[in-house]
Amino acid sequence: TIALIGGDDEVRFVTYQILLHPSFDPSRMALVKGKERITGYTIEELSRYQAVILVNGVSDEETLKMQREYAARGGKILPDIASGKKAIAEEDVISLFSSLPGNGIAISDDSVVMLDFDTREIRSLKGRNGFLVYSEKFSLYPGWKVVNERGEKAGMELANGVNTAVPLDGTFDTLRFTYEPRGFKEGSWAAIATIALLLVYFAISWVRTKRMANRNQPETEEKRACLDDNQYLPDVGDDRCWGDARLAWVKHCCHHLLFREVLPLPLCQPH
Protein backbone atom coordinates (compact mmCIF):
# COMPACT_ATOMS: atom_id res chain seq x y z
CA THR A 1 0.00 0.00 0.00
CA ILE A 2 1.37 3.39 -1.02
CA ALA A 3 0.27 6.62 0.68
CA LEU A 4 0.18 9.77 -1.43
CA ILE A 5 0.67 12.75 0.88
CA GLY A 6 -0.14 16.30 -0.21
CA GLY A 7 -2.95 18.63 -1.26
CA ASP A 8 -6.19 17.19 -2.63
CA ASP A 9 -5.80 18.41 -6.20
CA GLU A 10 -2.16 17.40 -6.46
CA VAL A 11 -2.80 13.95 -4.98
CA ARG A 12 -5.72 13.37 -7.35
CA PHE A 13 -3.60 14.29 -10.37
CA VAL A 14 -0.67 12.07 -9.34
CA THR A 15 -3.01 9.17 -8.52
CA TYR A 16 -4.45 9.08 -12.03
CA GLN A 17 -0.98 9.41 -13.56
CA ILE A 18 0.30 6.41 -11.59
CA LEU A 19 -2.82 4.32 -12.28
CA LEU A 20 -2.15 4.73 -16.00
CA HIS A 21 1.50 3.74 -15.69
CA PRO A 22 2.18 0.27 -17.19
CA SER A 23 4.20 -0.77 -14.14
CA PHE A 24 1.29 -0.30 -11.77
CA ASP A 25 -0.40 -3.60 -10.85
CA PRO A 26 -3.69 -3.13 -8.89
CA SER A 27 -3.68 -6.80 -7.87
CA ARG A 28 -0.62 -6.28 -5.68
CA MET A 29 -0.61 -2.59 -4.76
CA ALA A 30 -2.99 0.25 -3.94
CA LEU A 31 -2.67 4.03 -3.87
CA VAL A 32 -4.20 5.54 -0.74
CA LYS A 33 -5.00 9.25 -0.46
CA GLY A 34 -3.09 10.41 2.60
CA LYS A 35 -3.08 13.55 4.71
CA GLU A 36 -1.80 16.91 3.55
CA ARG A 37 1.48 16.63 5.47
CA ILE A 38 3.55 13.70 6.66
CA THR A 39 3.74 15.32 10.09
CA GLY A 40 0.00 14.75 10.43
CA TYR A 41 0.75 11.08 11.19
CA THR A 42 2.28 9.33 14.14
CA ILE A 43 5.13 7.02 13.22
CA GLU A 44 2.88 4.04 14.06
CA GLU A 45 0.19 5.26 11.64
CA LEU A 46 2.72 5.96 8.91
CA SER A 47 4.30 2.52 9.31
CA ARG A 48 1.10 0.86 8.10
CA TYR A 49 2.07 1.91 4.58
CA GLN A 50 4.82 0.09 2.71
CA ALA A 51 5.75 3.24 0.82
CA VAL A 52 5.04 6.97 0.85
CA ILE A 53 5.09 9.49 -2.00
CA LEU A 54 5.42 13.13 -0.95
CA VAL A 55 3.52 14.89 -3.71
CA ASN A 56 4.40 18.40 -2.51
CA GLY A 57 8.00 17.67 -1.54
CA VAL A 58 8.27 19.73 1.71
CA SER A 59 11.72 19.62 3.32
CA ASP A 60 11.39 21.29 6.71
CA GLU A 61 13.20 19.82 9.72
CA GLU A 62 10.10 18.17 11.17
CA THR A 63 9.38 16.43 7.86
CA LEU A 64 12.98 15.23 7.57
CA LYS A 65 12.84 13.80 11.09
CA MET A 66 9.66 11.85 10.29
CA GLN A 67 11.22 10.58 7.05
CA ARG A 68 14.25 9.24 8.88
CA GLU A 69 12.11 7.46 11.47
CA TYR A 70 9.93 5.96 8.75
CA ALA A 71 12.93 4.77 6.72
CA ALA A 72 14.47 3.26 9.87
CA ARG A 73 11.37 1.06 10.16
CA GLY A 74 11.79 -0.21 6.61
CA GLY A 75 9.49 2.23 4.83
CA LYS A 76 10.27 3.51 1.33
CA ILE A 77 9.73 7.18 0.49
CA LEU A 78 9.77 9.29 -2.69
CA PRO A 79 11.40 11.69 -3.18
CA ASP A 80 14.10 10.80 -0.68
CA ILE A 81 14.55 14.34 0.60
CA ALA A 82 16.80 13.14 3.39
CA SER A 83 19.26 12.02 0.69
CA GLY A 84 19.07 15.34 -1.13
CA LYS A 85 16.50 14.44 -3.80
CA LYS A 86 13.76 16.99 -4.45
CA ALA A 87 11.92 15.47 -7.42
CA ILE A 88 10.59 12.07 -8.47
CA ALA A 89 11.92 10.49 -11.65
CA GLU A 90 10.03 7.79 -13.56
CA GLU A 91 12.84 5.35 -12.80
CA ASP A 92 12.26 5.91 -9.09
CA VAL A 93 8.59 4.99 -9.46
CA ILE A 94 9.35 1.82 -11.45
CA SER A 95 11.97 0.79 -8.89
CA LEU A 96 9.51 1.38 -6.06
CA PHE A 97 6.81 -0.77 -7.67
CA SER A 98 9.20 -3.66 -8.30
CA SER A 99 10.44 -3.56 -4.70
CA LEU A 100 7.00 -4.03 -3.14
CA PRO A 101 6.50 -7.59 -1.87
CA GLY A 102 4.22 -10.29 -3.32
CA ASN A 103 0.62 -10.28 -4.43
CA GLY A 104 -2.42 -9.24 -2.45
CA ILE A 105 -4.59 -11.90 -0.78
CA ALA A 106 -8.07 -12.13 -2.28
CA ILE A 107 -11.17 -12.22 -0.07
CA SER A 108 -13.60 -15.00 -1.00
CA ASP A 109 -17.12 -14.04 -2.09
CA ASP A 110 -18.54 -16.08 0.81
CA SER A 111 -16.87 -13.69 3.26
CA VAL A 112 -18.75 -10.69 1.86
CA VAL A 113 -22.32 -10.57 3.22
CA MET A 114 -24.94 -8.00 2.22
CA LEU A 115 -27.34 -7.80 5.20
CA ASP A 116 -29.45 -5.10 3.55
CA PHE A 117 -28.99 -2.25 1.10
CA ASP A 118 -27.29 -0.06 3.72
CA THR A 119 -25.33 -2.73 5.63
CA ARG A 120 -22.46 -4.96 4.47
CA GLU A 121 -20.13 -7.25 6.37
CA ILE A 122 -16.74 -8.67 5.43
CA ARG A 123 -15.75 -11.66 7.57
CA SER A 124 -12.80 -14.02 8.10
CA LEU A 125 -10.28 -11.19 8.56
CA LYS A 126 -8.69 -12.52 11.76
CA GLY A 127 -4.90 -12.54 11.56
CA ARG A 128 -4.71 -10.38 8.43
CA ASN A 129 -2.61 -7.23 8.37
CA GLY A 130 -2.10 -4.38 5.95
CA PHE A 131 -5.10 -2.88 4.16
CA LEU A 132 -8.40 -4.28 2.97
CA VAL A 133 -9.13 -2.72 -0.43
CA TYR A 134 -12.85 -3.00 -1.13
CA SER A 135 -14.21 -2.29 -4.62
CA GLU A 136 -16.96 0.00 -3.35
CA LYS A 137 -17.17 3.81 -3.32
CA PHE A 138 -18.07 4.08 0.38
CA SER A 139 -15.12 6.39 1.10
CA LEU A 140 -16.45 8.92 -1.42
CA TYR A 141 -19.80 9.43 0.32
CA PRO A 142 -20.24 10.99 3.78
CA GLY A 143 -22.47 8.83 5.94
CA TRP A 144 -20.74 5.48 5.47
CA LYS A 145 -19.22 4.14 8.69
CA VAL A 146 -17.19 1.01 9.40
CA VAL A 147 -16.74 -0.79 12.73
CA ASN A 148 -15.39 -4.19 13.76
CA GLU A 149 -17.32 -6.87 15.65
CA ARG A 150 -16.38 -5.20 18.95
CA GLY A 151 -18.07 -1.98 17.84
CA GLU A 152 -14.74 -0.16 17.49
CA LYS A 153 -14.59 2.38 14.68
CA ALA A 154 -12.13 1.57 11.91
CA GLY A 155 -10.51 4.07 9.58
CA MET A 156 -11.80 4.33 6.02
CA GLU A 157 -9.59 5.78 3.29
CA LEU A 158 -9.83 6.44 -0.43
CA ALA A 159 -7.88 3.94 -2.54
CA ASN A 160 -7.04 4.14 -6.26
CA GLY A 161 -9.25 7.19 -6.66
CA VAL A 162 -12.54 5.30 -6.30
CA ASN A 163 -12.22 2.33 -3.92
CA THR A 164 -12.36 2.00 -0.14
CA ALA A 165 -9.37 0.99 2.01
CA VAL A 166 -9.54 -0.06 5.67
CA PRO A 167 -6.41 -0.77 7.76
CA LEU A 168 -6.20 -4.26 9.30
CA ASP A 169 -4.21 -5.16 12.40
CA GLY A 170 -5.08 -8.87 12.67
CA THR A 171 -7.06 -8.54 15.92
CA PHE A 172 -10.63 -8.57 14.57
CA ASP A 173 -12.59 -10.96 12.36
CA THR A 174 -15.41 -8.83 10.91
CA LEU A 175 -15.89 -5.36 9.46
CA ARG A 176 -19.39 -3.93 9.16
CA PHE A 177 -20.11 -1.07 6.75
CA THR A 178 -23.30 0.90 7.44
CA TYR A 179 -24.82 3.96 5.81
CA GLU A 180 -26.01 6.53 8.35
CA PRO A 181 -26.19 9.95 6.68
CA ARG A 182 -26.27 12.75 9.22
CA GLY A 183 -28.75 14.83 7.23
CA PHE A 184 -31.21 11.93 6.98
CA LYS A 185 -31.13 11.26 10.73
CA GLU A 186 -31.54 14.94 11.59
CA GLY A 187 -34.40 15.23 9.08
CA SER A 188 -36.13 12.17 10.57
CA TRP A 189 -36.02 13.59 14.09
CA ALA A 190 -37.26 16.96 12.83
CA ALA A 191 -40.19 15.27 11.04
CA ILE A 192 -41.12 13.28 14.17
CA ALA A 193 -40.99 16.43 16.32
CA THR A 194 -43.15 18.32 13.80
CA ILE A 195 -45.77 15.56 13.71
CA ALA A 196 -45.86 15.43 17.51
CA LEU A 197 -46.39 19.20 17.74
CA LEU A 198 -49.17 19.05 15.15
CA LEU A 199 -50.93 16.27 17.07
CA VAL A 200 -50.74 18.31 20.29
CA TYR A 201 -52.04 21.40 18.46
CA PHE A 202 -55.02 19.55 16.95
CA ALA A 203 -55.81 17.88 20.28
CA ILE A 204 -55.89 21.24 22.08
CA SER A 205 -57.97 22.78 19.29
CA TRP A 206 -60.47 19.91 19.46
CA VAL A 207 -60.86 20.24 23.24
CA ARG A 208 -61.34 24.01 23.00
CA THR A 209 -63.89 23.66 20.21
CA LYS A 210 -65.86 21.08 22.17
CA ARG A 211 -65.89 23.25 25.28
CA MET A 212 -67.07 26.29 23.33
CA ALA A 213 -69.82 24.23 21.72
CA ASN A 214 -71.02 23.08 25.14
CA ARG A 215 -70.97 26.62 26.50
CA ASN A 216 -72.90 28.01 23.54
CA GLN A 217 -75.57 25.31 23.37
CA PRO A 218 -79.18 26.62 23.81
CA GLU A 219 -80.71 26.52 27.26
CA THR A 220 -82.72 23.35 27.77
CA GLU A 221 -85.38 22.36 30.23
CA GLU A 222 -82.79 20.16 31.96
CA LYS A 223 -80.39 23.07 32.32
CA ARG A 224 -83.06 25.43 33.63
CA ALA A 225 -84.23 22.80 36.09
CA CYS A 226 -80.70 22.15 37.28
CA LEU A 227 -80.11 25.82 37.98
CA ASP A 228 -83.51 26.31 39.62
CA ASP A 229 -82.46 26.86 43.21
CA ASN A 230 -85.91 26.35 44.70
CA GLN A 231 -86.40 22.98 42.99
CA TYR A 232 -82.93 21.37 43.21
CA LEU A 233 -81.14 22.84 46.19
CA PRO A 234 -81.01 20.24 48.95
CA ASP A 235 -82.47 20.79 52.36
CA VAL A 236 -79.25 21.40 54.21
CA GLY A 237 -80.89 21.99 57.52
CA ASP A 238 -78.22 24.33 58.81
CA ASP A 239 -78.16 27.97 57.71
CA ARG A 240 -74.46 28.26 58.52
CA CYS A 241 -73.52 26.02 55.57
CA TRP A 242 -76.22 27.25 53.18
CA GLY A 243 -73.88 29.33 50.99
CA ASP A 244 -71.31 26.53 50.56
CA ALA A 245 -73.95 23.93 49.78
CA ARG A 246 -75.67 26.15 47.22
CA LEU A 247 -72.39 26.81 45.36
CA ALA A 248 -71.39 23.14 45.43
CA TRP A 249 -74.77 22.05 44.07
CA VAL A 250 -74.62 24.50 41.14
CA LYS A 251 -71.13 23.19 40.26
CA HIS A 252 -72.48 19.68 40.47
CA CYS A 253 -75.30 20.37 38.01
CA CYS A 254 -73.10 22.20 35.50
CA HIS A 255 -70.47 19.46 35.55
CA HIS A 256 -73.21 16.92 34.87
CA LEU A 257 -74.42 18.88 31.84
CA LEU A 258 -70.96 19.33 30.31
CA PHE A 259 -69.48 15.90 30.88
CA ARG A 260 -72.59 13.75 31.46
CA GLU A 261 -71.19 12.37 34.71
CA VAL A 262 -72.96 11.95 38.03
CA LEU A 263 -70.77 13.27 40.82
CA PRO A 264 -71.32 12.56 44.50
CA LEU A 265 -73.78 15.05 45.91
CA PRO A 266 -72.05 17.41 48.37
CA LEU A 267 -73.52 17.29 51.83
CA CYS A 268 -73.36 19.91 54.51
CA GLN A 269 -71.42 18.73 57.50
CA PRO A 270 -72.87 19.72 60.88
CA HIS A 271 -70.84 22.32 62.76
Coordinates of C-alpha atoms in Angstrom, one line a residue:
T1 CA 0.0 0.0 0.0
I2 CA 1.4 3.4 -1.0
A3 CA 0.3 6.6 0.7
L4 CA 0.2 9.8 -1.4
I5 CA 0.7 12.7 0.9
G6 CA -0.1 16.3 -0.2
G7 CA -2.9 18.6 -1.3
D8 CA -6.2 17.2 -2.6
D9 CA -5.8 18.4 -6.2
E10 CA -2.2 17.4 -6.5
V11 CA -2.8 13.9 -5.0
R12 CA -5.7 13.4 -7.4
F13 CA -3.6 14.3 -10.4
V14 CA -0.7 12.1 -9.3
T15 CA -3.0 9.2 -8.5
Y16 CA -4.4 9.1 -12.0
Q17 CA -1.0 9.4 -13.6
I18 CA 0.3 6.4 -11.6
L19 CA -2.8 4.3 -12.3
L20 CA -2.2 4.7 -16.0
H21 CA 1.5 3.7 -15.7
P22 CA 2.2 0.3 -17.2
S23 CA 4.2 -0.8 -14.1
F24 CA 1.3 -0.3 -11.8
D25 CA -0.4 -3.6 -10.9
P26 CA -3.7 -3.1 -8.9
S27 CA -3.7 -6.8 -7.9
R28 CA -0.6 -6.3 -5.7
M29 CA -0.6 -2.6 -4.8
A30 CA -3.0 0.3 -3.9
L31 CA -2.7 4.0 -3.9
V32 CA -4.2 5.5 -0.7
K33 CA -5.0 9.2 -0.5
G34 CA -3.1 10.4 2.6
K35 CA -3.1 13.5 4.7
E36 CA -1.8 16.9 3.5
R37 CA 1.5 16.6 5.5
I38 CA 3.6 13.7 6.7
T39 CA 3.7 15.3 10.1
G40 CA 0.0 14.8 10.4
Y41 CA 0.8 11.1 11.2
T42 CA 2.3 9.3 14.1
I43 CA 5.1 7.0 13.2
E44 CA 2.9 4.0 14.1
E45 CA 0.2 5.3 11.6
L46 CA 2.7 6.0 8.9
S47 CA 4.3 2.5 9.3
R48 CA 1.1 0.9 8.1
Y49 CA 2.1 1.9 4.6
Q50 CA 4.8 0.1 2.7
A51 CA 5.7 3.2 0.8
V52 CA 5.0 7.0 0.9
I53 CA 5.1 9.5 -2.0
L54 CA 5.4 13.1 -0.9
V55 CA 3.5 14.9 -3.7
N56 CA 4.4 18.4 -2.5
G57 CA 8.0 17.7 -1.5
V58 CA 8.3 19.7 1.7
S59 CA 11.7 19.6 3.3
D60 CA 11.4 21.3 6.7
E61 CA 13.2 19.8 9.7
E62 CA 10.1 18.2 11.2
T63 CA 9.4 16.4 7.9
L64 CA 13.0 15.2 7.6
K65 CA 12.8 13.8 11.1
M66 CA 9.7 11.8 10.3
Q67 CA 11.2 10.6 7.0
R68 CA 14.3 9.2 8.9
E69 CA 12.1 7.5 11.5
Y70 CA 9.9 6.0 8.7
A71 CA 12.9 4.8 6.7
A72 CA 14.5 3.3 9.9
R73 CA 11.4 1.1 10.2
G74 CA 11.8 -0.2 6.6
G75 CA 9.5 2.2 4.8
K76 CA 10.3 3.5 1.3
I77 CA 9.7 7.2 0.5
L78 CA 9.8 9.3 -2.7
P79 CA 11.4 11.7 -3.2
D80 CA 14.1 10.8 -0.7
I81 CA 14.5 14.3 0.6
A82 CA 16.8 13.1 3.4
S83 CA 19.3 12.0 0.7
G84 CA 19.1 15.3 -1.1
K85 CA 16.5 14.4 -3.8
K86 CA 13.8 17.0 -4.4
A87 CA 11.9 15.5 -7.4
I88 CA 10.6 12.1 -8.5
A89 CA 11.9 10.5 -11.6
E90 CA 10.0 7.8 -13.6
E91 CA 12.8 5.3 -12.8
D92 CA 12.3 5.9 -9.1
V93 CA 8.6 5.0 -9.5
I94 CA 9.3 1.8 -11.4
S95 CA 12.0 0.8 -8.9
L96 CA 9.5 1.4 -6.1
F97 CA 6.8 -0.8 -7.7
S98 CA 9.2 -3.7 -8.3
S99 CA 10.4 -3.6 -4.7
L100 CA 7.0 -4.0 -3.1
P101 CA 6.5 -7.6 -1.9
G102 CA 4.2 -10.3 -3.3
N103 CA 0.6 -10.3 -4.4
G104 CA -2.4 -9.2 -2.5
I105 CA -4.6 -11.9 -0.8
A106 CA -8.1 -12.1 -2.3
I107 CA -11.2 -12.2 -0.1
S108 CA -13.6 -15.0 -1.0
D109 CA -17.1 -14.0 -2.1
D110 CA -18.5 -16.1 0.8
S111 CA -16.9 -13.7 3.3
V112 CA -18.8 -10.7 1.9
V113 CA -22.3 -10.6 3.2
M114 CA -24.9 -8.0 2.2
L115 CA -27.3 -7.8 5.2
D116 CA -29.4 -5.1 3.5
F117 CA -29.0 -2.2 1.1
D118 CA -27.3 -0.1 3.7
T119 CA -25.3 -2.7 5.6
R120 CA -22.5 -5.0 4.5
E121 CA -20.1 -7.3 6.4
I122 CA -16.7 -8.7 5.4
R123 CA -15.8 -11.7 7.6
S124 CA -12.8 -14.0 8.1
L125 CA -10.3 -11.2 8.6
K126 CA -8.7 -12.5 11.8
G127 CA -4.9 -12.5 11.6
R128 CA -4.7 -10.4 8.4
N129 CA -2.6 -7.2 8.4
G130 CA -2.1 -4.4 6.0
F131 CA -5.1 -2.9 4.2
L132 CA -8.4 -4.3 3.0
V133 CA -9.1 -2.7 -0.4
Y134 CA -12.9 -3.0 -1.1
S135 CA -14.2 -2.3 -4.6
E136 CA -17.0 0.0 -3.4
K137 CA -17.2 3.8 -3.3
F138 CA -18.1 4.1 0.4
S139 CA -15.1 6.4 1.1
L140 CA -16.5 8.9 -1.4
Y141 CA -19.8 9.4 0.3
P142 CA -20.2 11.0 3.8
G143 CA -22.5 8.8 5.9
W144 CA -20.7 5.5 5.5
K145 CA -19.2 4.1 8.7
V146 CA -17.2 1.0 9.4
V147 CA -16.7 -0.8 12.7
N148 CA -15.4 -4.2 13.8
E149 CA -17.3 -6.9 15.6
R150 CA -16.4 -5.2 19.0
G151 CA -18.1 -2.0 17.8
E152 CA -14.7 -0.2 17.5
K153 CA -14.6 2.4 14.7
A154 CA -12.1 1.6 11.9
G155 CA -10.5 4.1 9.6
M156 CA -11.8 4.3 6.0
E157 CA -9.6 5.8 3.3
L158 CA -9.8 6.4 -0.4
A159 CA -7.9 3.9 -2.5
N160 CA -7.0 4.1 -6.3
G161 CA -9.3 7.2 -6.7
V162 CA -12.5 5.3 -6.3
N163 CA -12.2 2.3 -3.9
T164 CA -12.4 2.0 -0.1
A165 CA -9.4 1.0 2.0
V166 CA -9.5 -0.1 5.7
P167 CA -6.4 -0.8 7.8
L168 CA -6.2 -4.3 9.3
D169 CA -4.2 -5.2 12.4
G170 CA -5.1 -8.9 12.7
T171 CA -7.1 -8.5 15.9
F172 CA -10.6 -8.6 14.6
D173 CA -12.6 -11.0 12.4
T174 CA -15.4 -8.8 10.9
L175 CA -15.9 -5.4 9.5
R176 CA -19.4 -3.9 9.2
F177 CA -20.1 -1.1 6.7
T178 CA -23.3 0.9 7.4
Y179 CA -24.8 4.0 5.8
E180 CA -26.0 6.5 8.4
P181 CA -26.2 9.9 6.7
R182 CA -26.3 12.8 9.2
G183 CA -28.8 14.8 7.2
F184 CA -31.2 11.9 7.0
K185 CA -31.1 11.3 10.7
E186 CA -31.5 14.9 11.6
G187 CA -34.4 15.2 9.1
S188 CA -36.1 12.2 10.6
W189 CA -36.0 13.6 14.1
A190 CA -37.3 17.0 12.8
A191 CA -40.2 15.3 11.0
I192 CA -41.1 13.3 14.2
A193 CA -41.0 16.4 16.3
T194 CA -43.1 18.3 13.8
I195 CA -45.8 15.6 13.7
A196 CA -45.9 15.4 17.5
L197 CA -46.4 19.2 17.7
L198 CA -49.2 19.1 15.1
L199 CA -50.9 16.3 17.1
V200 CA -50.7 18.3 20.3
Y201 CA -52.0 21.4 18.5
F202 CA -55.0 19.6 16.9
A203 CA -55.8 17.9 20.3
I204 CA -55.9 21.2 22.1
S205 CA -58.0 22.8 19.3
W206 CA -60.5 19.9 19.5
V207 CA -60.9 20.2 23.2
R208 CA -61.3 24.0 23.0
T209 CA -63.9 23.7 20.2
K210 CA -65.9 21.1 22.2
R211 CA -65.9 23.2 25.3
M212 CA -67.1 26.3 23.3
A213 CA -69.8 24.2 21.7
N214 CA -71.0 23.1 25.1
R215 CA -71.0 26.6 26.5
N216 CA -72.9 28.0 23.5
Q217 CA -75.6 25.3 23.4
P218 CA -79.2 26.6 23.8
E219 CA -80.7 26.5 27.3
T220 CA -82.7 23.4 27.8
E221 CA -85.4 22.4 30.2
E222 CA -82.8 20.2 32.0
K223 CA -80.4 23.1 32.3
R224 CA -83.1 25.4 33.6
A225 CA -84.2 22.8 36.1
C226 CA -80.7 22.1 37.3
L227 CA -80.1 25.8 38.0
D228 CA -83.5 26.3 39.6
D229 CA -82.5 26.9 43.2
N230 CA -85.9 26.3 44.7
Q231 CA -86.4 23.0 43.0
Y232 CA -82.9 21.4 43.2
L233 CA -81.1 22.8 46.2
P234 CA -81.0 20.2 49.0
D235 CA -82.5 20.8 52.4
V236 CA -79.2 21.4 54.2
G237 CA -80.9 22.0 57.5
D238 CA -78.2 24.3 58.8
D239 CA -78.2 28.0 57.7
R240 CA -74.5 28.3 58.5
C241 CA -73.5 26.0 55.6
W242 CA -76.2 27.2 53.2
G243 CA -73.9 29.3 51.0
D244 CA -71.3 26.5 50.6
A245 CA -74.0 23.9 49.8
R246 CA -75.7 26.1 47.2
L247 CA -72.4 26.8 45.4
A248 CA -71.4 23.1 45.4
W249 CA -74.8 22.0 44.1
V250 CA -74.6 24.5 41.1
K251 CA -71.1 23.2 40.3
H252 CA -72.5 19.7 40.5
C253 CA -75.3 20.4 38.0
C254 CA -73.1 22.2 35.5
H255 CA -70.5 19.5 35.5
H256 CA -73.2 16.9 34.9
L257 CA -74.4 18.9 31.8
L258 CA -71.0 19.3 30.3
F259 CA -69.5 15.9 30.9
R260 CA -72.6 13.8 31.5
E261 CA -71.2 12.4 34.7
V262 CA -73.0 12.0 38.0
L263 CA -70.8 13.3 40.8
P264 CA -71.3 12.6 44.5
L265 CA -73.8 15.1 45.9
P266 CA -72.0 17.4 48.4
L267 CA -73.5 17.3 51.8
C268 CA -73.4 19.9 54.5
Q269 CA -71.4 18.7 57.5
P270 CA -72.9 19.7 60.9
H271 CA -70.8 22.3 62.8

